[in-house]
Short mmCIF file of C-alpha atoms in Angstrom, two decimals:
data_model
loop_
_atom_site.label_atom_id
_atom_site.label_comp_id
_atom_site.label_asym_id
_atom_site.label_seq_id
_atom_site.Cartn_x
_atom_site.Cartn_y
_atom_site.Cartn_z
CA MET A 1061 -0.08 0.07 -0.19
CA LYS A 1062 2.74 2.53 0.66
CA LYS A 1063 4.38 1.59 -2.44
CA ILE A 1064 1.09 2.52 -4.44
CA HIS A 1065 1.25 5.99 -2.21
CA PHE A 1066 4.36 6.60 -2.74
CA LEU A 1067 3.85 6.01 -6.90
CA TYR A 1068 1.14 8.16 -6.75
CA LEU A 1069 2.83 10.95 -5.00
CA ALA A 1070 5.50 10.76 -7.50
CA PHE A 1071 3.17 10.67 -10.79
CA SER A 1072 1.20 13.55 -8.88
CA LEU A 1073 4.53 15.64 -8.35
CA ILE A 1074 5.57 15.28 -12.02
CA LEU A 1075 2.09 16.23 -13.57
CA SER A 1076 1.99 18.97 -11.10
CA SER A 1077 5.23 20.33 -12.08
CA CYS A 1078 4.48 20.05 -16.25
CA LEU A 1079 6.65 21.71 -18.30
CA ARG A 1080 5.17 23.54 -21.18
CA LEU A 1081 6.95 25.22 -24.17
CA ASP A 1082 4.40 28.32 -23.94
CA SER A 1083 7.63 30.66 -23.09
CA ASN A 1084 10.06 28.93 -25.41
CA LEU A 1085 8.03 30.44 -28.41
CA TYR A 1086 9.19 33.74 -27.85
CA ASN A 1087 12.73 34.46 -29.49
CA LEU A 1088 14.40 37.24 -27.16
CA SER A 1089 18.15 35.87 -27.43
CA ASP A 1090 19.21 39.36 -28.60
CA LYS A 1091 19.91 41.68 -25.68
CA ILE A 1092 19.69 45.06 -26.19
CA SER A 1093 20.33 48.47 -24.13
CA GLU A 1094 19.28 50.86 -26.23
CA TYR A 1095 17.65 51.15 -30.24
CA LYS A 1096 20.32 52.10 -32.36
CA ARG A 1097 17.84 51.74 -35.28
CA ASP A 1098 20.09 52.40 -38.73
CA GLY A 1099 22.95 52.03 -36.23
CA PHE A 1100 22.20 48.26 -35.52
CA THR A 1101 24.56 46.25 -36.92
CA GLY A 1102 22.85 42.68 -36.15
CA THR A 1103 21.29 40.26 -38.32
CA GLN A 1104 18.96 41.56 -40.42
CA ASP A 1105 16.42 40.20 -43.53
CA PHE A 1106 17.68 43.10 -45.62
CA ARG A 1107 19.04 46.88 -45.52
CA LEU A 1108 17.85 49.64 -47.50
CA ASP A 1109 19.87 52.42 -49.05
CA ALA A 1110 20.46 56.05 -48.19
CA SER A 1111 17.49 57.14 -50.45
CA TYR A 1112 15.26 55.38 -47.64
CA ASP A 1113 16.55 57.20 -44.80
CA ILE A 1114 14.17 59.03 -42.39
CA PRO A 1115 15.12 62.25 -40.33
CA ASP A 1116 15.65 61.64 -36.80
CA SER A 1117 12.60 64.82 -36.77
CA LEU A 1118 10.34 62.07 -38.17
CA VAL A 1119 10.78 59.52 -35.57
CA LEU A 1120 9.08 59.80 -32.20
CA PRO A 1121 10.00 57.13 -29.67
CA LEU A 1122 7.10 56.45 -27.51
CA THR A 1123 6.89 54.52 -23.90
CA LEU A 1124 3.39 53.51 -23.45
CA LYS A 1125 1.56 51.82 -20.55
CA SER A 1126 -0.09 48.50 -21.71
CA HIS A 1127 -2.10 47.29 -18.95
CA SER A 1128 -2.38 43.80 -18.27
CA VAL A 1129 -5.99 42.58 -17.27
CA LYS A 1130 -4.74 39.08 -16.02
CA GLU A 1131 -1.91 40.97 -13.61
CA ASN A 1132 -4.00 44.00 -13.15
CA ARG A 1133 -0.76 46.03 -13.58
CA ASP A 1134 0.54 48.11 -15.96
CA TYR A 1135 4.04 47.27 -18.45
CA SER A 1136 5.94 50.17 -19.88
CA ILE A 1137 6.28 49.11 -23.94
CA ARG A 1138 8.32 50.97 -26.23
CA ALA A 1139 7.28 51.94 -29.44
CA PHE A 1140 8.07 53.77 -32.67
CA PHE A 1141 5.81 56.58 -34.54
CA ILE A 1142 7.62 57.07 -37.95
CA GLY A 1143 6.10 60.33 -39.35
CA HIS A 1144 4.35 63.90 -39.11
CA ARG A 1145 2.45 63.25 -35.56
CA ALA A 1146 0.28 66.15 -36.63
CA ARG A 1147 -1.30 64.53 -39.33
CA ILE A 1148 -2.45 61.43 -37.55
CA ALA A 1149 -5.56 63.05 -36.83
CA THR A 1150 -6.23 63.65 -40.69
CA ASP A 1151 -4.43 61.09 -42.21
CA THR A 1152 -3.78 57.22 -42.66
CA VAL A 1153 -1.59 55.40 -40.33
CA ILE A 1154 -0.32 51.52 -40.72
CA VAL A 1155 0.20 49.80 -37.42
CA TYR A 1156 3.05 47.10 -38.07
CA CYS A 1157 2.82 43.97 -35.88
CA HIS A 1158 6.55 42.62 -36.03
CA GLY A 1159 7.61 38.82 -35.75
CA ASN A 1160 9.04 36.92 -33.37
CA LYS A 1161 12.70 37.94 -33.60
CA TRP A 1162 14.36 39.92 -30.98
CA HIS A 1163 13.35 43.53 -31.12
CA MET A 1164 12.25 47.05 -33.17
CA ASP A 1165 15.91 47.67 -34.74
CA PHE A 1166 15.93 44.01 -36.25
CA TYR A 1167 12.71 45.35 -37.53
CA TRP A 1168 13.68 48.96 -38.40
CA GLN A 1169 14.20 48.29 -42.23
CA ARG A 1170 10.54 47.19 -42.67
CA ALA A 1171 9.44 49.97 -40.78
CA LYS A 1172 11.25 52.42 -43.06
CA LEU A 1173 10.13 50.35 -46.24
CA LEU A 1174 6.18 50.81 -44.83
CA ALA A 1175 7.39 54.74 -44.30
CA HIS A 1176 7.49 55.04 -48.07
CA VAL A 1177 4.53 53.25 -49.45
CA GLY A 1178 2.87 56.07 -51.45
CA GLY A 1179 5.81 58.02 -51.38
CA LYS A 1180 8.35 59.08 -48.86
CA ASN A 1181 6.36 59.45 -45.43
CA ARG A 1182 3.22 59.52 -47.22
CA TYR A 1183 1.35 57.56 -44.29
CA GLY A 1184 2.51 56.90 -40.56
CA VAL A 1185 3.82 54.24 -39.12
CA LEU A 1186 3.58 52.89 -35.83
CA TYR A 1187 5.40 49.78 -34.57
CA MET A 1188 6.35 48.35 -31.22
CA ASP A 1189 8.05 45.93 -28.99
CA TYR A 1190 5.82 43.73 -27.48
CA ARG A 1191 6.54 43.19 -23.58
CA GLY A 1192 9.74 40.83 -22.88
CA TYR A 1193 10.84 42.08 -26.71
CA GLY A 1194 13.66 44.86 -26.92
CA LEU A 1195 13.00 47.12 -24.32
CA SER A 1196 9.65 46.86 -23.07
CA GLU A 1197 8.86 45.70 -19.64
CA GLY A 1198 7.81 42.30 -18.90
CA THR A 1199 7.51 38.86 -20.06
CA PRO A 1200 5.79 38.15 -23.28
CA SER A 1201 2.37 36.23 -23.67
CA GLU A 1202 -0.51 35.51 -25.84
CA GLU A 1203 -2.83 38.01 -24.13
CA GLY A 1204 0.31 40.46 -23.54
CA LEU A 1205 0.32 40.55 -27.25
CA TYR A 1206 -2.87 42.05 -28.11
CA GLU A 1207 -3.01 44.25 -25.26
CA ASP A 1208 0.35 45.83 -26.45
CA VAL A 1209 -0.72 46.37 -29.78
CA ASP A 1210 -4.10 47.75 -28.27
CA ALA A 1211 -2.14 50.35 -26.24
CA CYS A 1212 -0.43 51.49 -29.25
CA LEU A 1213 -3.92 51.66 -31.15
CA ASN A 1214 -5.15 53.63 -27.81
CA TRP A 1215 -2.32 56.03 -28.30
CA LEU A 1216 -3.27 56.77 -31.45
CA LYS A 1217 -7.01 57.19 -30.94
CA GLN A 1218 -5.91 59.90 -28.30
CA GLU A 1219 -3.88 61.67 -31.26
CA GLY A 1220 -6.87 61.33 -33.41
CA LEU A 1221 -6.72 58.67 -35.34
CA ASN A 1222 -10.32 56.97 -36.59
CA ASN A 1223 -11.12 53.48 -37.52
CA GLU A 1224 -11.47 54.41 -41.28
CA ARG A 1225 -7.71 55.48 -41.29
CA LEU A 1226 -6.20 52.88 -39.77
CA ILE A 1227 -4.37 50.07 -41.63
CA MET A 1228 -3.26 46.81 -39.81
CA TYR A 1229 -0.14 44.72 -40.95
CA GLY A 1230 1.03 41.63 -39.41
CA PHE A 1231 4.05 39.77 -40.13
CA SER A 1232 4.52 36.47 -39.17
CA MET A 1233 3.81 35.69 -35.42
CA GLY A 1234 2.75 39.84 -35.26
CA THR A 1235 -0.43 38.29 -37.78
CA SER A 1236 -1.72 36.69 -34.22
CA ALA A 1237 -2.25 40.38 -32.98
CA ALA A 1238 -3.34 41.99 -36.43
CA THR A 1239 -5.77 39.21 -37.08
CA GLU A 1240 -7.26 39.00 -33.28
CA LEU A 1241 -7.79 42.65 -32.99
CA SER A 1242 -9.01 42.71 -36.52
CA SER A 1243 -11.58 40.64 -35.58
CA LYS A 1244 -12.00 41.31 -31.76
CA PRO A 1245 -11.36 44.87 -32.03
CA ARG A 1246 -10.69 47.18 -28.74
CA SER A 1247 -9.41 50.77 -28.67
CA LEU A 1248 -9.91 50.94 -32.52
CA THR A 1249 -11.18 49.03 -35.61
CA PRO A 1250 -8.99 48.17 -38.31
CA HIS A 1251 -10.22 49.47 -41.40
CA LYS A 1252 -7.82 46.99 -43.55
CA LEU A 1253 -5.69 44.24 -42.64
CA ILE A 1254 -2.42 43.19 -44.32
CA LEU A 1255 -0.80 39.76 -43.39
CA GLU A 1256 2.70 38.73 -44.57
CA ALA A 1257 3.86 35.45 -44.13
CA PRO A 1258 0.94 34.51 -41.45
CA PHE A 1259 0.87 31.19 -39.40
CA ALA A 1260 -2.42 29.06 -39.40
CA SER A 1261 -2.05 27.98 -36.00
CA ALA A 1262 -0.04 25.89 -33.67
CA ALA A 1263 -1.99 22.65 -34.30
CA VAL A 1264 -0.55 22.99 -37.83
CA MET A 1265 2.76 23.58 -36.76
CA ALA A 1266 2.49 20.54 -34.90
CA ALA A 1267 1.05 18.41 -37.41
CA ASP A 1268 3.48 19.79 -39.57
CA GLY A 1269 6.19 18.84 -37.29
CA ALA A 1270 5.14 15.46 -36.45
CA GLY A 1271 3.74 14.37 -40.17
CA LEU A 1272 1.00 13.24 -38.34
CA ASP A 1273 -2.37 15.12 -36.86
CA MET A 1274 -1.34 15.75 -33.25
CA PRO A 1275 -3.19 18.42 -31.18
CA SER A 1276 -1.19 21.50 -30.02
CA SER A 1277 -2.59 21.05 -26.45
CA PHE A 1278 0.24 18.26 -26.46
CA PHE A 1279 2.46 21.13 -26.29
CA THR A 1280 1.51 24.32 -25.42
CA ASN A 1281 -1.64 26.11 -24.35
CA LEU A 1282 -1.61 28.86 -26.68
CA LYS A 1283 -4.74 29.43 -28.21
CA ILE A 1284 -3.15 31.77 -31.20
CA ASP A 1285 -5.22 30.45 -34.08
CA ASN A 1286 -5.37 32.49 -37.59
CA ALA A 1287 -7.08 30.41 -39.55
CA GLU A 1288 -9.79 30.61 -37.20
CA GLU A 1289 -9.95 34.21 -35.99
CA ILE A 1290 -9.79 35.18 -39.99
CA LYS A 1291 -13.04 33.66 -40.23
CA GLN A 1292 -14.74 36.64 -38.18
CA VAL A 1293 -12.50 39.47 -40.22
CA LYS A 1294 -14.76 41.17 -42.74
CA GLN A 1295 -12.21 43.96 -43.33
CA PRO A 1296 -10.46 43.86 -46.89
CA LEU A 1297 -7.39 41.60 -46.82
CA LEU A 1298 -4.03 41.39 -48.65
CA TRP A 1299 -2.40 38.75 -48.00
CA MET A 1300 1.79 37.91 -49.36
CA HIS A 1301 3.39 34.52 -48.74
CA GLY A 1302 6.42 33.31 -49.67
CA VAL A 1303 6.44 30.23 -52.25
CA ASN A 1304 9.61 29.00 -50.57
CA ASP A 1305 9.04 29.88 -47.04
CA LEU A 1306 10.57 26.76 -45.24
CA PHE A 1307 9.28 28.09 -42.28
CA LEU A 1308 6.02 28.40 -42.14
CA GLY A 1309 4.98 26.71 -45.42
CA ILE A 1310 2.62 28.90 -47.71
CA LYS A 1311 0.25 25.31 -48.16
CA THR A 1312 -0.40 24.48 -44.64
CA HIS A 1313 -0.11 28.05 -43.34
CA GLY A 1314 -0.86 31.14 -45.57
CA GLU A 1315 -3.24 29.44 -47.91
CA VAL A 1316 -5.10 28.41 -45.27
CA VAL A 1317 -5.72 31.56 -43.73
CA PHE A 1318 -6.51 33.40 -47.05
CA LYS A 1319 -8.79 30.39 -47.70
CA ASN A 1320 -11.01 31.10 -44.32
CA HIS A 1321 -11.34 34.99 -44.92
CA THR A 1322 -14.87 35.75 -45.92
CA GLY A 1323 -14.44 39.20 -46.15
CA SER A 1324 -15.90 41.48 -48.98
CA TYR A 1325 -12.42 41.85 -50.93
CA LYS A 1326 -9.06 39.87 -50.51
CA GLU A 1327 -6.07 39.70 -52.82
CA ALA A 1328 -3.15 37.09 -52.61
CA HIS A 1329 0.65 37.60 -53.35
CA ARG A 1330 2.59 34.51 -53.75
CA ILE A 1331 5.97 35.37 -54.51
CA ASP A 1332 8.36 33.04 -55.81
CA GLY A 1333 11.65 32.70 -54.66
CA ALA A 1334 11.02 34.39 -51.11
CA ASP A 1335 11.52 32.05 -47.77
CA HIS A 1336 10.18 33.81 -44.47
CA GLY A 1337 10.93 37.51 -44.25
CA GLU A 1338 12.07 37.60 -47.81
CA VAL A 1339 9.13 38.95 -49.68
CA PRO A 1340 9.78 42.63 -49.71
CA ALA A 1341 13.47 42.00 -50.84
CA THR A 1342 12.44 39.10 -53.31
CA TRP A 1343 9.39 41.10 -54.61
CA GLY A 1344 11.04 44.32 -54.76
CA PHE A 1345 11.25 47.04 -52.72
CA ARG A 1346 9.00 48.92 -55.33
CA ASN A 1347 6.39 46.14 -56.44
CA TYR A 1348 6.11 45.67 -52.47
CA THR A 1349 5.32 49.29 -51.68
CA GLU A 1350 3.21 50.17 -54.82
CA THR A 1351 0.97 47.17 -53.95
CA LEU A 1352 0.36 48.30 -50.42
CA SER A 1353 -0.16 51.86 -51.66
CA THR A 1354 -2.85 50.41 -54.34
CA PHE A 1355 -4.27 48.30 -51.91
CA ILE A 1356 -4.24 51.07 -48.84
CA THR A 1357 -5.99 53.64 -51.34
CA LYS A 1358 -8.79 50.93 -52.98
CA PRO A 1359 -12.01 52.39 -52.35
CA MET B 280 16.88 34.14 -43.70
CA ASN B 281 18.40 32.82 -40.29
CA THR B 282 15.26 30.90 -38.52
CA THR B 283 16.84 29.25 -36.02
CA ASN B 284 14.50 30.53 -33.11
CA PRO B 285 13.28 29.03 -30.01
CA LEU B 286 9.98 28.08 -32.11
CA LYS B 287 11.85 25.44 -33.79
CA VAL B 288 12.00 23.86 -30.50
CA LEU B 289 9.24 24.23 -29.20
CA ILE B 290 8.28 20.88 -30.27
CA LEU B 291 11.38 19.74 -28.72
CA GLY B 292 9.39 17.29 -26.15
CA LEU B 293 6.94 16.39 -28.03
CA ILE B 294 6.20 17.16 -31.59
CA LEU B 295 7.70 13.86 -32.56
CA LEU B 296 6.69 12.06 -29.59
CA GLN B 297 5.54 9.13 -31.83
CA ALA B 298 9.36 8.27 -32.70
CA CYS B 299 10.56 9.13 -29.24
CA ALA B 300 11.46 5.16 -28.33
CA PRO B 301 13.58 2.45 -29.95
CA THR B 302 12.01 -0.90 -30.82
CA ARG B 303 10.64 -2.23 -27.41
CA VAL B 304 11.26 -5.90 -27.76
CA VAL B 305 13.26 -7.64 -30.95
CA LYS B 306 13.48 -10.95 -29.84
CA PRO B 307 10.69 -12.63 -27.27
CA LEU B 308 11.61 -13.21 -24.03
CA GLN B 309 11.06 -16.41 -22.53
CA LYS B 310 7.80 -17.63 -21.06
CA GLY B 311 7.79 -15.97 -17.44
CA GLU B 312 11.29 -13.93 -18.27
CA GLN B 313 10.47 -10.04 -17.39
CA GLN B 314 12.69 -7.09 -18.18
CA VAL B 315 12.29 -3.26 -17.74
CA SER B 316 14.09 -0.49 -20.00
CA VAL B 317 15.06 2.91 -19.94
CA HIS B 318 15.43 4.41 -23.12
CA LEU B 319 16.72 8.18 -23.79
CA GLY B 320 17.16 9.55 -27.75
CA GLY B 321 15.32 10.95 -30.32
CA PRO B 322 15.13 12.36 -33.94
CA LEU B 323 18.27 14.46 -34.67
CA LEU B 324 17.81 18.33 -35.33
CA LYS B 325 19.93 21.34 -36.01
CA PHE B 326 20.01 23.86 -33.04
CA GLY B 327 22.06 26.57 -33.18
CA GLY B 328 23.93 25.12 -35.85
CA ALA B 329 24.92 21.33 -34.34
CA PRO B 330 23.21 18.73 -34.11
CA ILE B 331 21.68 17.20 -31.39
CA PRO B 332 19.35 14.31 -30.42
CA MET B 333 16.13 15.03 -28.92
CA PRO B 334 16.07 14.21 -25.05
CA LEU B 335 12.93 12.08 -25.22
CA SER B 336 12.56 9.27 -22.76
CA SER B 337 10.51 6.74 -22.13
CA VAL B 338 10.62 3.45 -19.03
CA ALA B 339 9.25 0.05 -20.66
CA TYR B 340 8.18 -2.94 -19.07
CA ALA B 341 7.65 -6.65 -20.99
CA ARG B 342 6.99 -10.14 -19.94
CA GLY B 343 7.11 -12.92 -21.67
CA ILE B 344 3.74 -14.91 -22.22
CA ASN B 345 5.39 -17.37 -23.71
CA ASP B 346 8.06 -18.14 -25.42
CA LYS B 347 6.93 -17.00 -28.79
CA ILE B 348 4.91 -13.98 -27.51
CA THR B 349 6.56 -11.21 -25.06
CA ALA B 350 3.73 -8.49 -24.23
CA PHE B 351 5.02 -4.98 -23.19
CA GLY B 352 4.10 -1.31 -22.12
CA SER B 353 5.58 1.81 -21.57
CA LEU B 354 5.46 5.17 -20.07
CA HIS B 355 7.13 7.98 -22.21
CA THR B 356 8.60 9.96 -19.03
CA THR B 357 9.45 13.22 -21.07
CA ALA B 358 6.07 13.43 -22.76
CA LEU B 359 4.88 13.27 -19.13
CA LEU B 360 6.80 16.40 -18.09
CA PHE B 361 5.04 18.01 -20.60
CA GLY B 362 1.56 16.93 -19.21
CA VAL B 363 1.02 14.24 -21.94
CA ILE B 364 -0.04 10.79 -20.46
CA GLN B 365 1.32 8.55 -23.48
CA THR B 366 1.89 4.75 -23.70
CA ASP B 367 2.95 2.03 -26.14
CA ILE B 368 1.07 -1.06 -25.66
CA GLY B 369 1.90 -4.19 -27.64
CA ILE B 370 2.94 -7.70 -28.27
CA CYS B 371 6.64 -8.88 -30.13
CA ARG B 372 5.36 -12.16 -31.79
CA GLU B 373 7.74 -14.67 -33.58
CA LEU B 374 7.30 -15.34 -37.10
CA TYR B 375 10.34 -17.56 -37.78
CA SER B 376 13.49 -18.70 -35.48
CA HIS B 377 16.31 -20.62 -36.75
CA PRO B 378 18.69 -22.63 -34.33
CA ALA B 379 21.43 -20.38 -36.00
CA GLY B 380 20.22 -17.45 -33.98
CA PHE B 381 18.28 -15.81 -36.78
CA GLY B 382 14.90 -14.88 -36.74
CA ILE B 383 11.70 -13.01 -37.58
CA SER B 384 9.25 -11.10 -35.45
CA VAL B 385 6.78 -8.86 -35.58
CA ASN B 386 5.17 -6.20 -33.36
CA PRO B 387 1.55 -4.87 -33.58
CA VAL B 388 1.65 -1.76 -31.12
CA LEU B 389 -1.03 0.76 -30.22
CA ASN B 390 0.03 4.41 -28.80
CA ILE B 391 -2.02 6.29 -26.97
CA ALA B 392 -1.50 9.71 -25.78
CA VAL B 393 -3.72 11.90 -23.63
CA ASP B 394 -3.21 15.57 -22.51
CA THR B 395 -3.62 16.68 -19.09
CA TRP B 396 -4.73 20.15 -20.22
CA GLU B 397 -7.42 19.71 -22.31
CA GLY B 398 -8.04 16.01 -22.51
CA ASN B 399 -7.05 15.45 -26.07
CA LYS B 400 -6.47 12.32 -27.39
CA LYS B 401 -4.94 10.42 -29.83
CA LEU B 402 -4.70 6.59 -30.82
CA TRP B 403 -1.93 5.61 -33.84
CA PRO B 404 -1.65 1.91 -34.11
CA GLU B 405 1.47 0.49 -35.38
CA LEU B 406 3.26 -2.54 -36.93
CA SER B 407 6.78 -3.30 -36.49
CA LEU B 408 9.04 -6.05 -38.27
CA ASN B 409 12.33 -6.80 -37.35
CA ALA B 410 14.71 -9.55 -38.71
CA TYR B 411 17.76 -10.10 -36.07
CA GLN B 412 20.83 -12.22 -35.55
CA SER B 413 22.48 -13.42 -32.51
CA LEU B 414 26.08 -13.10 -32.85
CA TYR B 415 29.07 -14.33 -30.92
CA GLN B 416 27.89 -16.57 -28.26
CA LYS B 417 24.77 -14.41 -28.17
CA LYS B 418 26.51 -11.63 -26.51
CA LEU B 419 25.43 -9.61 -29.59
CA LEU B 420 21.93 -9.05 -31.09
CA LEU B 421 21.69 -7.34 -34.80
CA TYR B 422 18.62 -6.51 -35.93
CA ALA B 423 16.89 -4.30 -38.74
CA GLY B 424 13.78 -3.66 -39.32
CA SER B 425 10.93 -1.09 -40.25
CA SER B 426 7.80 0.12 -38.48
CA THR B 427 5.16 1.57 -39.79
CA TRP B 428 2.45 4.69 -37.80
CA PHE B 429 -1.32 4.60 -38.77
CA GLU B 430 -2.92 7.73 -38.77
CA LEU B 431 -6.64 6.84 -38.41
CA ALA B 432 -7.89 10.83 -38.84
CA SER B 433 -8.77 11.71 -42.55
CA LYS B 434 -8.98 15.39 -41.45
CA ARG B 435 -6.89 17.72 -39.00
CA ALA B 436 -6.68 20.96 -38.30
CA HIS B 437 -9.09 23.16 -39.51
CA GLY B 438 -10.93 20.30 -41.70
CA GLU B 439 -8.06 20.02 -43.61
CA THR B 440 -7.06 17.07 -45.55
CA GLN B 441 -4.60 14.92 -43.54
CA PRO B 442 -1.85 14.29 -46.00
CA ASN B 443 -0.27 11.37 -44.19
CA ARG B 444 -2.04 8.30 -43.32
CA ALA B 445 1.23 6.06 -42.39
CA LEU B 446 4.85 7.23 -41.85
CA PHE B 447 7.32 4.80 -42.74
CA HIS B 448 10.24 4.21 -40.44
CA ALA B 449 13.67 1.98 -40.76
CA GLN B 450 15.57 1.03 -37.89
CA LEU B 451 18.96 -0.86 -37.29
CA GLY B 452 20.17 -1.64 -34.16
CA LEU B 453 22.58 -3.69 -31.99
CA GLN B 454 22.32 -4.82 -28.35
CA TYR B 455 25.42 -6.29 -26.14
CA GLN B 456 24.05 -8.32 -24.08
CA ARG B 457 25.48 -9.53 -20.58
CA LYS B 458 23.87 -11.69 -18.06
CA LYS B 459 20.97 -9.62 -16.57
CA PHE B 460 21.65 -6.26 -18.50
CA SER B 461 21.81 -5.43 -22.30
CA TYR B 462 22.42 -2.03 -23.63
CA THR B 463 21.04 -0.96 -26.99
CA LEU B 464 22.16 1.24 -29.69
CA GLU B 465 19.70 2.27 -32.55
CA GLY B 466 19.49 4.10 -35.39
CA LYS B 467 16.42 5.00 -37.07
CA TYR B 468 15.54 6.73 -40.59
CA LEU B 469 11.85 8.19 -39.59
CA GLY B 470 9.41 9.32 -42.17
CA MET B 471 11.08 8.02 -44.75
CA GLY B 472 10.60 9.89 -47.91
CA LEU B 473 8.62 12.11 -46.19
CA PRO B 474 9.53 16.21 -47.23
CA THR B 475 10.44 18.13 -43.86
CA GLN B 476 10.54 21.40 -45.18
CA PRO B 477 8.26 23.95 -44.56
CA ASN B 478 8.74 22.88 -40.98
CA VAL B 479 9.49 24.72 -38.00
CA VAL B 480 11.94 22.22 -36.89
CA ASP B 481 15.09 21.35 -38.68
CA TYR B 482 15.62 17.50 -38.75
CA ILE B 483 18.58 16.07 -40.21
CA GLY B 484 17.27 13.90 -42.90
CA LEU B 485 18.62 12.61 -46.20
CA GLN B 486 18.12 15.22 -48.83
CA ASN B 487 15.46 16.86 -46.61
CA LYS B 488 13.42 14.08 -46.47
CA GLY B 489 12.61 12.12 -43.00
CA ALA B 490 14.77 12.25 -39.86
CA LEU B 491 17.90 10.54 -38.67
CA GLY B 492 17.27 9.14 -34.83
CA ILE B 493 19.29 7.95 -32.44
CA TYR B 494 18.22 5.95 -29.35
CA LEU B 495 20.32 4.53 -26.25
CA GLY B 496 18.62 1.88 -24.40
CA LEU B 497 19.36 -0.04 -20.98
CA THR B 498 17.73 -3.08 -20.07
CA ARG B 499 17.25 -5.34 -16.76
CA ARG B 500 16.22 -8.53 -16.83
CA PHE B 501 15.10 -10.77 -14.18
#
């Protein structure tokens, strides 16, 4: 009987200390003490030439409070607004939700590229480091991701942005926040949605990795599920994905998300030869920015 | 793009849990004979540029029902740490044996996994076929064979068609047998012919197909 009790106790201890891989989702491996933007010399997907430079006067560093409902506390998160602050009340703003890697410096080139959609500094661009990323406080979480992006939307709203002039852009992991906040709006309702290399869901990642059908609950509690969330998105959608994406395959991830969108308008751009993160460079910066511009201005 | 990031190992413990064990029993035990085994190893993947085997572990128990049939069951301990109760239960049935030490065996197995978080369950039937040869006065047992996993679900997440209804593995192993203990080294080619790109995991396979795995085993007979 004692042996049974011991086995029961051992089994319970093991189960009560269950590991989850949720926190391992987030790639925070490159630590920084300051944002260097163009001075950042670490690995980047691409670097733009000097013609894409943005004067410092048009880069506004922001420190915003993001409230965690679950923890009932605020986190200080960092963001950059690129463009003319005074135009927020009258013109379009692109909110860029970056991918899983590192911090805003890694994505600075992308943000600059977006600041050239429709012409140099034609539209304002706001992007942020989610909690735990870059110099933002805290540790990442799925709900934290949404709260942090919404904190930025709230700031834009205070600056005078309205729903009709908000374009939501998500890349890779950032597509979860972009899709979630388009389907279940909080401070603002995005007018249009742009998804670059979205993942379908944790379940698809598991199934792709296993080769067999495997529930995602076997390894994570995350509920990130773009393939289902997108069904609730009625806003126009622009989807782009590298045909050679070896990380989030276009067939099992991107195509599923695109197919499940049931809104009034959607367009797809499958970029030959592009791996994950290579869409703008492989497509060509001019093609990329012109396509986005056309989508944004489309009535 | 350098896509090495923790996402690629989020599946470290579980995404290939179905392949986290070597062949449990190759040659049937004698009637009434028992053994307990500890297994460690898994498919090789690139992590930080270096090849590492997934450190998946399991414990198994086997008992000879008669001289030709051995029943076995296991508990996957790494999976358990992640809140997934997984076992493989099956038998090893001798199909042919020769006095010179050569034999052929078949293992029908049921792989069952249940997570303690949402109660999701999976059942994967498996069928293994092995040929073995005893060497050096039965001190060594060399074996080779194949195993096939069957996916019963025709659909996967989001109603998409399940592309693979069967996964084929090949194994080659060597057991060093002492009086009470034996030590096993097994190599596997997992998911033969199955493209491993695109994928969130950098498996080390052959021409981007399948994954090579290495497994170690320690067995105590009594």
